[in-house]
Tab-separated table of C-alpha atoms and ligand atoms in Angstrom:
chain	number	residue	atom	x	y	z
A	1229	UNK	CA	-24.382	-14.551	15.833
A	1230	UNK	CA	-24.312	-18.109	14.250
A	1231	UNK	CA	-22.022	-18.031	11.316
A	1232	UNK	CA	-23.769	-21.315	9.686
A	1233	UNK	CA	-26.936	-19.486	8.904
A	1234	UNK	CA	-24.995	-16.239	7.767
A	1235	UNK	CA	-25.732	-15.697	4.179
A	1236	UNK	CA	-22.842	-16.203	1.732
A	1237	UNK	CA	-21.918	-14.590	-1.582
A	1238	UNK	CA	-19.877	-16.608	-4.058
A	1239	UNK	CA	-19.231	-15.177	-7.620
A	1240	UNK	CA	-22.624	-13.099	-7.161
A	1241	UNK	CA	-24.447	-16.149	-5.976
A	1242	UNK	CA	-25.910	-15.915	-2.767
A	1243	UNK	CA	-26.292	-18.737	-0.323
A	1244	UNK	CA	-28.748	-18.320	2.193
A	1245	UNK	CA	-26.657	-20.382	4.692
A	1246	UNK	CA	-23.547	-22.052	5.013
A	1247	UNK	CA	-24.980	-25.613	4.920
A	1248	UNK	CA	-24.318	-27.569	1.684
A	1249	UNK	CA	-25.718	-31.180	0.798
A	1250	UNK	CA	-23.041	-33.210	-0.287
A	1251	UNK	CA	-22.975	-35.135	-3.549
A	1252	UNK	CA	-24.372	-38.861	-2.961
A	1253	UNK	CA	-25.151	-41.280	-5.685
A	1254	UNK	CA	-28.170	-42.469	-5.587
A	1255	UNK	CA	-28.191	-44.456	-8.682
A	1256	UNK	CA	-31.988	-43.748	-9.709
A	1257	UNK	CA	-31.774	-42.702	-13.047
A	1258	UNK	CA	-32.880	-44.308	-15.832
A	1259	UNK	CA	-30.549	-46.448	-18.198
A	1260	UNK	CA	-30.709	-42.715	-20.507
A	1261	UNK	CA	-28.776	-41.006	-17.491
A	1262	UNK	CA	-32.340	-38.680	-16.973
A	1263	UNK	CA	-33.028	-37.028	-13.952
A	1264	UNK	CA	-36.175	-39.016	-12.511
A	1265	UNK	CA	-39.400	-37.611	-10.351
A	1266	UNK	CA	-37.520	-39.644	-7.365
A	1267	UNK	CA	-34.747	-36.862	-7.731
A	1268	UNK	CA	-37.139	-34.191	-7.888
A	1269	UNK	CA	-38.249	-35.091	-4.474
A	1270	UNK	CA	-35.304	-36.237	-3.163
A	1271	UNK	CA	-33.760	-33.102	-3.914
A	1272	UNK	CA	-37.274	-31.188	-3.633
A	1273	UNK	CA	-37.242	-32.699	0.444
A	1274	UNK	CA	-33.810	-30.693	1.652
A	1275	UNK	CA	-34.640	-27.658	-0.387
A	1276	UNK	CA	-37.753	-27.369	1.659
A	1277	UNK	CA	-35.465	-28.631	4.581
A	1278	UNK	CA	-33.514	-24.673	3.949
A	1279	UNK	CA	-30.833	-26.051	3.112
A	1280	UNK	CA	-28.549	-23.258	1.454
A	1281	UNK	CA	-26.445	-25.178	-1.252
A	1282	UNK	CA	-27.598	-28.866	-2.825
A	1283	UNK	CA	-25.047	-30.090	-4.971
A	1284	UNK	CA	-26.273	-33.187	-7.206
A	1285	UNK	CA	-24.984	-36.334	-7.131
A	1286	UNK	CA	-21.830	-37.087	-9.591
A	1287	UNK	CA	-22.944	-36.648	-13.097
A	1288	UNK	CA	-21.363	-38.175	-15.798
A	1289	UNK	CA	-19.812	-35.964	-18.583
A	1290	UNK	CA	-19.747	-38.708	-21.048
A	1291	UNK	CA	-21.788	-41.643	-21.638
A	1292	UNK	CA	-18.646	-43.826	-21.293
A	1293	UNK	CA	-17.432	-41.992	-17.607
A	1294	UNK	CA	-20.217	-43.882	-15.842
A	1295	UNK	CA	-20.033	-46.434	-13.135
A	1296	UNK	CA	-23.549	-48.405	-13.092
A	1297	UNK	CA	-26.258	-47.545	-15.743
A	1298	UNK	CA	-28.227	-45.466	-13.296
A	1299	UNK	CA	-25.702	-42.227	-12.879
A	1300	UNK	CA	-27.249	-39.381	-13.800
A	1301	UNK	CA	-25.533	-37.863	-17.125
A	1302	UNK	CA	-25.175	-34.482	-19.001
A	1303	UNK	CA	-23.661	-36.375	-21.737
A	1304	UNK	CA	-26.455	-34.948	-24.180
A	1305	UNK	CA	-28.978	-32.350	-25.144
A	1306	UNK	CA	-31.673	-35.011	-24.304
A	1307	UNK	CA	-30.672	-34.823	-20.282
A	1308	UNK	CA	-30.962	-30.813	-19.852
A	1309	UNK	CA	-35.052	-31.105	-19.581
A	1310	UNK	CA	-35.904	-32.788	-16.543
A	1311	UNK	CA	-32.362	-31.238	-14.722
A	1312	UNK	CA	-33.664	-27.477	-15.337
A	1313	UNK	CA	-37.445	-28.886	-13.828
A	1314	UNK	CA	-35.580	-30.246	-11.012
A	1315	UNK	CA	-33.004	-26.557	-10.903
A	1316	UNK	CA	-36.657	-24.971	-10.746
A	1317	UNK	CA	-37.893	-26.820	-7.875
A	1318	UNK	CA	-34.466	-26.443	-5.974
A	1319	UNK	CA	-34.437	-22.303	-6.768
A	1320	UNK	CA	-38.387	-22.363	-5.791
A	1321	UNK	CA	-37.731	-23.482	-2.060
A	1322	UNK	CA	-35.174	-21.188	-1.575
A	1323	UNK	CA	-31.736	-23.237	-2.264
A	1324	UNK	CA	-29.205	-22.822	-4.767
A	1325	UNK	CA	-28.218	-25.701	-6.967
A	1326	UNK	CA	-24.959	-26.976	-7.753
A	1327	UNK	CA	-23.739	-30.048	-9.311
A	1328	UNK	CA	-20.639	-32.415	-9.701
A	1329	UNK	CA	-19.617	-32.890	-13.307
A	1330	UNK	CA	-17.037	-36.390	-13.365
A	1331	UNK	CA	-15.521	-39.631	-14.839
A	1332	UNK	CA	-15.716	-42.556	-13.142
A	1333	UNK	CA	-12.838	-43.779	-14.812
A	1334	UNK	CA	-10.834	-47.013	-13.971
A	1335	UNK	CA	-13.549	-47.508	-10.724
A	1336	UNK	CA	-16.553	-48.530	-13.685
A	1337	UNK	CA	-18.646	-51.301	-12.397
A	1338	UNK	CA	-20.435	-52.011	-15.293
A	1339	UNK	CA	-19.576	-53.566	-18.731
A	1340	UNK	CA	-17.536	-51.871	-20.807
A	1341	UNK	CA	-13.597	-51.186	-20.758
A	1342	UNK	CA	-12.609	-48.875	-17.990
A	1343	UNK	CA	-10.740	-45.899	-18.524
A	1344	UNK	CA	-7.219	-44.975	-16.658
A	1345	UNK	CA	-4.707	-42.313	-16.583
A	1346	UNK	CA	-2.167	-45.052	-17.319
A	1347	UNK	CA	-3.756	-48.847	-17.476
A	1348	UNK	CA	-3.068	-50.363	-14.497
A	1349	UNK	CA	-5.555	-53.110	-13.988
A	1350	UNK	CA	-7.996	-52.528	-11.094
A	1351	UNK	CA	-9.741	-55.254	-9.176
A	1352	UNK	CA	-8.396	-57.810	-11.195
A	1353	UNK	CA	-9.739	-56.001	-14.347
A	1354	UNK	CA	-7.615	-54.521	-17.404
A	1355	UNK	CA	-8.032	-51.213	-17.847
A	1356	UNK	CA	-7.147	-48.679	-20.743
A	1357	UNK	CA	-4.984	-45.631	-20.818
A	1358	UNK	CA	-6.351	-42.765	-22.394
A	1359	UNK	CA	-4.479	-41.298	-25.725
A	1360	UNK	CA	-3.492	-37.886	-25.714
A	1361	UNK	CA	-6.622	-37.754	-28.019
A	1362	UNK	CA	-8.752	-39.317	-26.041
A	1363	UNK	CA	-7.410	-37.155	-23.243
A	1364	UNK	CA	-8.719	-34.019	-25.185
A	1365	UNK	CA	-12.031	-35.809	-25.950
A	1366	UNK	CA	-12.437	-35.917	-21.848
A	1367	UNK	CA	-11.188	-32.439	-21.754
A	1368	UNK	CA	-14.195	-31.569	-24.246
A	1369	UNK	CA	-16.801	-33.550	-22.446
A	1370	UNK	CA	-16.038	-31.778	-19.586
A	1371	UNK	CA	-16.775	-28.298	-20.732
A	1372	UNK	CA	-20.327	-29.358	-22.898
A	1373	UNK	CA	-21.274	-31.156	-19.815
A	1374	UNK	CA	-20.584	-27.394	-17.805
A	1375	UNK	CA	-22.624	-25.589	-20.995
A	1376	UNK	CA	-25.381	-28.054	-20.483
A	1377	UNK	CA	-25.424	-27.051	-16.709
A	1378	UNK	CA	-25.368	-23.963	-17.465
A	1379	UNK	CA	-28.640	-24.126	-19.528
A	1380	UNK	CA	-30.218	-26.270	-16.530
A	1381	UNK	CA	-29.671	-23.344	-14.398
A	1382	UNK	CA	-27.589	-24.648	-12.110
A	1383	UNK	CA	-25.642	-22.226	-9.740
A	1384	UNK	CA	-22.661	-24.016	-9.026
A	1385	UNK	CA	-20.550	-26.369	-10.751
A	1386	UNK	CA	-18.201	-28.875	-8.772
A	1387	UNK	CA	-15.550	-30.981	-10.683
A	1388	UNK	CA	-15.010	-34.220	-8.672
A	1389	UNK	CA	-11.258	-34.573	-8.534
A	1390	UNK	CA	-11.226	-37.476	-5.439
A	1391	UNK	CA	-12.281	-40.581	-4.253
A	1392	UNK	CA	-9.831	-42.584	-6.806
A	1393	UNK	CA	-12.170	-41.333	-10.461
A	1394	UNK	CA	-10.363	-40.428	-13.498
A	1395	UNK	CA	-8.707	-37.661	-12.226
A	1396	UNK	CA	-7.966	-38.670	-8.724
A	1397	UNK	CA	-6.442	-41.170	-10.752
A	1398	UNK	CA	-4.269	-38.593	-13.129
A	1399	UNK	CA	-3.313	-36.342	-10.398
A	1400	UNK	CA	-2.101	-39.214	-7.783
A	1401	UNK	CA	1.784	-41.203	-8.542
A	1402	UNK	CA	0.013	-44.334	-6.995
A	1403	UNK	CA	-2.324	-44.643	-10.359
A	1404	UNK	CA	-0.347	-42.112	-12.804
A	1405	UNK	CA	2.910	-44.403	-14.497
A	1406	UNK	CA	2.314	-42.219	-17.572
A	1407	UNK	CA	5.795	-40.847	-19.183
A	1408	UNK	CA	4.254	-38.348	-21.775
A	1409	UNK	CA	3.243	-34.388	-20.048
A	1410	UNK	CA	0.467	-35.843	-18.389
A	1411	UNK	CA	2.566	-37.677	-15.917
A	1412	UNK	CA	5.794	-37.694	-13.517
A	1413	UNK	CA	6.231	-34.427	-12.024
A	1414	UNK	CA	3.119	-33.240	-9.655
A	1415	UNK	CA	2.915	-30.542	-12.174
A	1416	UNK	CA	2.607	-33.574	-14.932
A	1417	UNK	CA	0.173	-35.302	-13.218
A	1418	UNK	CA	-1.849	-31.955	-12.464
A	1419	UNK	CA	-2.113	-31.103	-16.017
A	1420	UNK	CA	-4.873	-33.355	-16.765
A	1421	UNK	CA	-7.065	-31.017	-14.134
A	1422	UNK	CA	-5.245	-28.389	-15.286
A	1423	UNK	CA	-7.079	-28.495	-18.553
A	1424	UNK	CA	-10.435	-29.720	-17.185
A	1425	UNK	CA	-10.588	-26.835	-15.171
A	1426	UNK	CA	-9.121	-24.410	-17.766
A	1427	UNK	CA	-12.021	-25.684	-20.261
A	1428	UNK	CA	-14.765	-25.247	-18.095
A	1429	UNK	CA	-14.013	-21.555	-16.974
A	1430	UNK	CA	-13.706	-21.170	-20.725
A	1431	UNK	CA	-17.465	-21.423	-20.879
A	1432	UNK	CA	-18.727	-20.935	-17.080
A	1433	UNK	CA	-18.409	-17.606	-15.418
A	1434	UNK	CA	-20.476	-18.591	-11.967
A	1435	UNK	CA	-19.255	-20.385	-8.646
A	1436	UNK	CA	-16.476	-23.379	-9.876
A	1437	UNK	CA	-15.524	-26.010	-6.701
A	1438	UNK	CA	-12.983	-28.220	-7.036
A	1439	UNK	CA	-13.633	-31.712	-4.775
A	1440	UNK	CA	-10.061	-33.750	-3.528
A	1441	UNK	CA	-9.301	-36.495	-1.949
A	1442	UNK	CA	-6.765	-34.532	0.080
A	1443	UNK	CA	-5.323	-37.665	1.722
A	1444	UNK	CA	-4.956	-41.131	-0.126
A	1445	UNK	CA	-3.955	-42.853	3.196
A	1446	UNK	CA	-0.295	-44.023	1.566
A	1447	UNK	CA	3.098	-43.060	1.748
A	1448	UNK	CA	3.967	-43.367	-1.602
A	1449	UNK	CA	0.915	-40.863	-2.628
A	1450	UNK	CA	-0.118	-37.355	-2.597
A	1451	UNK	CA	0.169	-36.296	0.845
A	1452	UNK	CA	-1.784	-32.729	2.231
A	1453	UNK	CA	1.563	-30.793	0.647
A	1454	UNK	CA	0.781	-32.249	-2.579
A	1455	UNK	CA	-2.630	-30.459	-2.434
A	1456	UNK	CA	-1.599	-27.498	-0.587
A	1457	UNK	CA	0.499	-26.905	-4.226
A	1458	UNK	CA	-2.617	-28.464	-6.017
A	1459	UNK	CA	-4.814	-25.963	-4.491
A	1460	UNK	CA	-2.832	-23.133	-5.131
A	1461	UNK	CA	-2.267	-23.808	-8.575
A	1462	UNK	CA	-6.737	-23.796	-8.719
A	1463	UNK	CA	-6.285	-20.701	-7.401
A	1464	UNK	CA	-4.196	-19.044	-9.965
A	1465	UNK	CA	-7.089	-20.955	-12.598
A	1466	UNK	CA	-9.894	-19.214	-10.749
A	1467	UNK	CA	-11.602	-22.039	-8.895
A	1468	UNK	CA	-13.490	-20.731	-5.868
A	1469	UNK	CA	-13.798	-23.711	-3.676
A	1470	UNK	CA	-11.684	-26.880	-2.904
A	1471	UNK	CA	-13.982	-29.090	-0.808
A	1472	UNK	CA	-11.747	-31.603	1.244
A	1473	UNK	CA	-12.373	-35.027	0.897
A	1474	UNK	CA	-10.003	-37.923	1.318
A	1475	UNK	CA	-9.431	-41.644	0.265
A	1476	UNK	CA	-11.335	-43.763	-2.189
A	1477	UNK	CA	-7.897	-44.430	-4.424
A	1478	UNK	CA	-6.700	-47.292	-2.531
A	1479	UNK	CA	-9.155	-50.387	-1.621
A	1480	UNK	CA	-8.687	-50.003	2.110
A	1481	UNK	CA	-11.075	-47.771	4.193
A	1482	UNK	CA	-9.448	-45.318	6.717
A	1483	UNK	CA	-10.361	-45.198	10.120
A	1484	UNK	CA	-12.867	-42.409	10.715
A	1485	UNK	CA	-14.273	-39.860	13.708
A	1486	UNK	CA	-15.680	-37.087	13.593
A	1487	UNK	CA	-15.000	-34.214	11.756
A	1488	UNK	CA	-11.941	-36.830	10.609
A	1489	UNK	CA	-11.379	-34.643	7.112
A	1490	UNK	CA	-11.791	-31.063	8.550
A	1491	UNK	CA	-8.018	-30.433	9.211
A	1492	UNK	CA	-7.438	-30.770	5.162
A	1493	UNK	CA	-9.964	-28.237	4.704
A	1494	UNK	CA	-8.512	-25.932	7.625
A	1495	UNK	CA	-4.700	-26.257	6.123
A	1496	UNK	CA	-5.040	-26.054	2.458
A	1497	UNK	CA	-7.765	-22.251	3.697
A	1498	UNK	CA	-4.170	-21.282	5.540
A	1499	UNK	CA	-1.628	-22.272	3.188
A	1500	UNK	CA	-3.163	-22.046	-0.563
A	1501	UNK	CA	-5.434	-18.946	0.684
A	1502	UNK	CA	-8.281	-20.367	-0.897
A	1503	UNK	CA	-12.050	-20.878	0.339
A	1504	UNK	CA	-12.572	-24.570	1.368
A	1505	UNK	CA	-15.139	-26.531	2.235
A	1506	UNK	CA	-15.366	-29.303	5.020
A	1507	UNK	CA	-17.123	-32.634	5.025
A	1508	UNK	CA	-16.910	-36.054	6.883
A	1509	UNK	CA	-18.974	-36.892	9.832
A	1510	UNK	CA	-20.325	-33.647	10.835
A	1511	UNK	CA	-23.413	-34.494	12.228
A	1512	UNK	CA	-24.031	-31.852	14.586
A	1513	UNK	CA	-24.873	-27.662	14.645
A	1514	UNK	CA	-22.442	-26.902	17.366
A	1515	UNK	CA	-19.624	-28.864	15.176
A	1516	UNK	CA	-20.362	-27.106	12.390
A	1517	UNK	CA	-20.343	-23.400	13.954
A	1518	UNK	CA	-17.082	-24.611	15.503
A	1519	UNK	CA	-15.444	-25.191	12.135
A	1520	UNK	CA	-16.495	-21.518	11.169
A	1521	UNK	CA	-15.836	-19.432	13.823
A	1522	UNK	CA	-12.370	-21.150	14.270
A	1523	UNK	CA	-11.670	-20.194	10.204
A	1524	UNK	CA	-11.174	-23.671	9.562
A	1525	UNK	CA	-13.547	-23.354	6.267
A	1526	UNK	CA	-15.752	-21.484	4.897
A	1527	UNK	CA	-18.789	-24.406	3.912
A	1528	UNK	CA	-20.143	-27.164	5.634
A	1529	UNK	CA	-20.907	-29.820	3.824
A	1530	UNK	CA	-23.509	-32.476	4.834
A	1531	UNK	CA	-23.796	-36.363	3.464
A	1532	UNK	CA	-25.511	-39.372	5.145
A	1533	UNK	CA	-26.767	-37.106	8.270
A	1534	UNK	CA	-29.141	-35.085	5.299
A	1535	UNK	CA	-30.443	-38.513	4.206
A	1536	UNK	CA	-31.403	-39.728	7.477
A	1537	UNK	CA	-33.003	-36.013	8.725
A	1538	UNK	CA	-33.712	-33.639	5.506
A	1539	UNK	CA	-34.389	-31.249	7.692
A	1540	UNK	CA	-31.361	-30.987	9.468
A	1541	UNK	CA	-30.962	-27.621	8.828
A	1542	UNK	CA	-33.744	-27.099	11.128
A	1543	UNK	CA	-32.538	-29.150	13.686
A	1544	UNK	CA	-28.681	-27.449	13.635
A	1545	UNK	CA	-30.891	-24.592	14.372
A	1546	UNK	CA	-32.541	-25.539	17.510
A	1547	UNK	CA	-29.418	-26.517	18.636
A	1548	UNK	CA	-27.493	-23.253	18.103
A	1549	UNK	CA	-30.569	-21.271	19.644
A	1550	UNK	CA	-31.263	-19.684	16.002
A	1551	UNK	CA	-34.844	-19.408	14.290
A	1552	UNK	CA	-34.759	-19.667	10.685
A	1553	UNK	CA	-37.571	-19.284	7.644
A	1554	UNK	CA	-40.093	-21.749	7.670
A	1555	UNK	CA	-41.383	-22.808	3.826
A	1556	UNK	CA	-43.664	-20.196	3.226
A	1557	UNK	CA	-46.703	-22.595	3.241
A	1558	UNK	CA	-45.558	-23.386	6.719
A	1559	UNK	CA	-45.569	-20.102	8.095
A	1560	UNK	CA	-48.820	-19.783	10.009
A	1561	UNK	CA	-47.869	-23.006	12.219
A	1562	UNK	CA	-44.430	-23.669	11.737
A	1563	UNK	CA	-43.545	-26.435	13.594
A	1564	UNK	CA	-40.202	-25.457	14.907
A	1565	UNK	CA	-41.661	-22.939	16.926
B	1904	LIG	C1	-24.572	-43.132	-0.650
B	1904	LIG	C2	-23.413	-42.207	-0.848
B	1904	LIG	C3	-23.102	-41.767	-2.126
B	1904	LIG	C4	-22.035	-40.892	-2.339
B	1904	LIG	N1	-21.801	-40.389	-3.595
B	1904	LIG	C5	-20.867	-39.414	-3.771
B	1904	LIG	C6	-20.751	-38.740	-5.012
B	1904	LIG	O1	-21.514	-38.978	-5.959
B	1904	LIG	N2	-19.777	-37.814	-5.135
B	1904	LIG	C7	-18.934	-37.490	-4.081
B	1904	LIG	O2	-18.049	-36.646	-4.250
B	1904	LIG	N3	-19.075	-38.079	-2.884
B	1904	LIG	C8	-20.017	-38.998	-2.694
B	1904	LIG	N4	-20.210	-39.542	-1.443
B	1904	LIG	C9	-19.435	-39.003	-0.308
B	1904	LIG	C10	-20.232	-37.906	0.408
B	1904	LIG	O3	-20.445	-36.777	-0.419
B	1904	LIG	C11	-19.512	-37.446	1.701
B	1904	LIG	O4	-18.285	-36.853	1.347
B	1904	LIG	C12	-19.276	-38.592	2.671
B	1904	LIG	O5	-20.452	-39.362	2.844
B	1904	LIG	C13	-18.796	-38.095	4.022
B	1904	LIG	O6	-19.703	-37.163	4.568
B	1904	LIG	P1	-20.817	-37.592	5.674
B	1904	LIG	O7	-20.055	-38.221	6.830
B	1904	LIG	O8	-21.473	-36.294	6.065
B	1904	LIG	O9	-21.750	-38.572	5.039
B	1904	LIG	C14	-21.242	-40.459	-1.231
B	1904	LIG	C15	-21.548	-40.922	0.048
B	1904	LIG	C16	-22.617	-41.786	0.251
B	1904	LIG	C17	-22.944	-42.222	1.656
């Protein structure tokens, strides 16, 4: 019995398999932060593709948290439209839809003064701390921005804590200098998080994922411990999902392999007895069942391989010997069979 296409319940949500596409950028929005007709089909393609979970790309919760003009935002009213068309789509070929609320923080390509836990320049440009006012402003954006999913009808709502944004960059002592209750301890430098995630259960009841970067490739920074405690504190705050990422703080790239990130995913399941969720360079079905049956997490989730094949679902399936539902259009002369 393949545990990859065994439904799962989260929070009263079902997912009709264990296979989640992973947040990617793809940077086609309009200057307004809109979701386009290019998302609708882009998404549209691996909802027909079965796959269980689609989590949209990072979404900015505040016109100033984006990177390049063409994130998609839930900054305003204006931006709920075309995401509940595109939540419609997603729920009408069979998927559920999730989607990463975030601040890109001191890693903001385009004009405009970057934001940072403590203002450390990055890349050679100044950046600027955020006031314990400003601090609560985030705090805010972050909860309207889960209200405004919520009246989308999205599913599932993932808070991107890694790859080195705004709160990779409060939680981690590489980035954090700060000397006020947002800083020093790992407790201090959790807070910020702390409150995100505090204000968006305040006004979200379904499935909440946390994303981490659960290794930032330095000595001096958070090592797997670190999130081990980080994880457990989620716990306590009612998160249901930490999916294990790594890197993306520092400007050098770590070596990579296969499956190179599942091992955060399989210690902080053991040691913070939380659900987790794996990702990195699983390309493969048989790699995928592996990392279930063996309890190492309880998601898989899918990036580049679902942009090159959206049906990949399908194809996991041939190779673990299992049939699944064809689109219902399909059904007379499915072409998997
Ligand atoms: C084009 C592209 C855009 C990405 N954008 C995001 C993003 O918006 N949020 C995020 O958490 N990760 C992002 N990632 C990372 C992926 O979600 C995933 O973790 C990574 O690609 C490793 O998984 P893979 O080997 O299956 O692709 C992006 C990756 C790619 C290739």
């Amino acid at each position: 019995m393949s545990l990859l296409f065994t439904p799962m319940t989260i929070k009263g949500v079902e997912l009709k398999n264990r296979i989640v596409m992973s947040p990617m950028g793809t940077l086609a929005a309009e200057e307004d932060g809109k979701a386009t007709e290019w998302h609708m089909l882009h998404y549209g393609a691996r909802a027909m593709g079965q796959v269980g979970l689609i989590i949209l790309e990072a979404t900015a919760v505040l016109e100033e948290g984006r990177d390049y003009p063409s994130n998609l935002g839930l900054w305003c009213d204006d931006q709920i439209p075309p995401m509940r068309h595109l939540v419609r789509i997603l729920h009408e070929n069979g998927s559920k839809a999730g989607i990463q609320l975030w601040h890109a923080g001191r890693k903001r390509v385009m004009e405009g003064e970057p934001r940072s836990s403590s203002g450390l320049p990055y890349k050679g440009r100044a950046t600027k701390a955020l006031t314990p006012e400003e601090i609560r402003e985030t705090v805010a954006g972050f909860g309207q921005a889960a209200i405004r999913a919520a009246k989308a009808g999205f599913d599932v709502l993932e808070i991107h804590a890694a790859h080195g944004y705004l709160i990779n960059d409060f939680l981690s002592p590489l980035t954090n200098t700060r000397g006020d209750r947002y800083g020093g301890s790992r407790e201090g430098r959790y807070q910020f998080l702390r409150e995100i995630i505090d204000e968006v259960r305040s006004v979200w009841s379904g499935p909440l994922f946390v994303r981490v970067s659960a290794n930032e490739y330095s000595e001096q920074g958070n090592s797997i411990r670190d999130y081990v405690q980080f994880a457990a504190w989620m716990k306590q705050q009612d998160v249901d999902m930490v999916v294990c990422s790594s890197g993306g703080l520092l400007l050098e790239s770590p070596r990579v392999y296969p499956g190179y990130q599942t091992p955060y995913a399989e210690m902080i399941r053991r040691e913070a007895h939380i659900a987790t969720a794996a990702v990195g360079l699983i390309t493969q079905g048989i790699q995928a069942e592996e990392i279930l049956q063996n309890g190492r997490a309880d998601l898989v989730a899918i990036g580049r391989e679902l942009l090159r094949d959206p049906y990949w679902p399908r194809t996991a399936a041939k190779q673990l010997g299992v049939k699944i539902q064809e689109p219902a259009p399909y059904e007379s002369f499915w072409f998997g069979t």
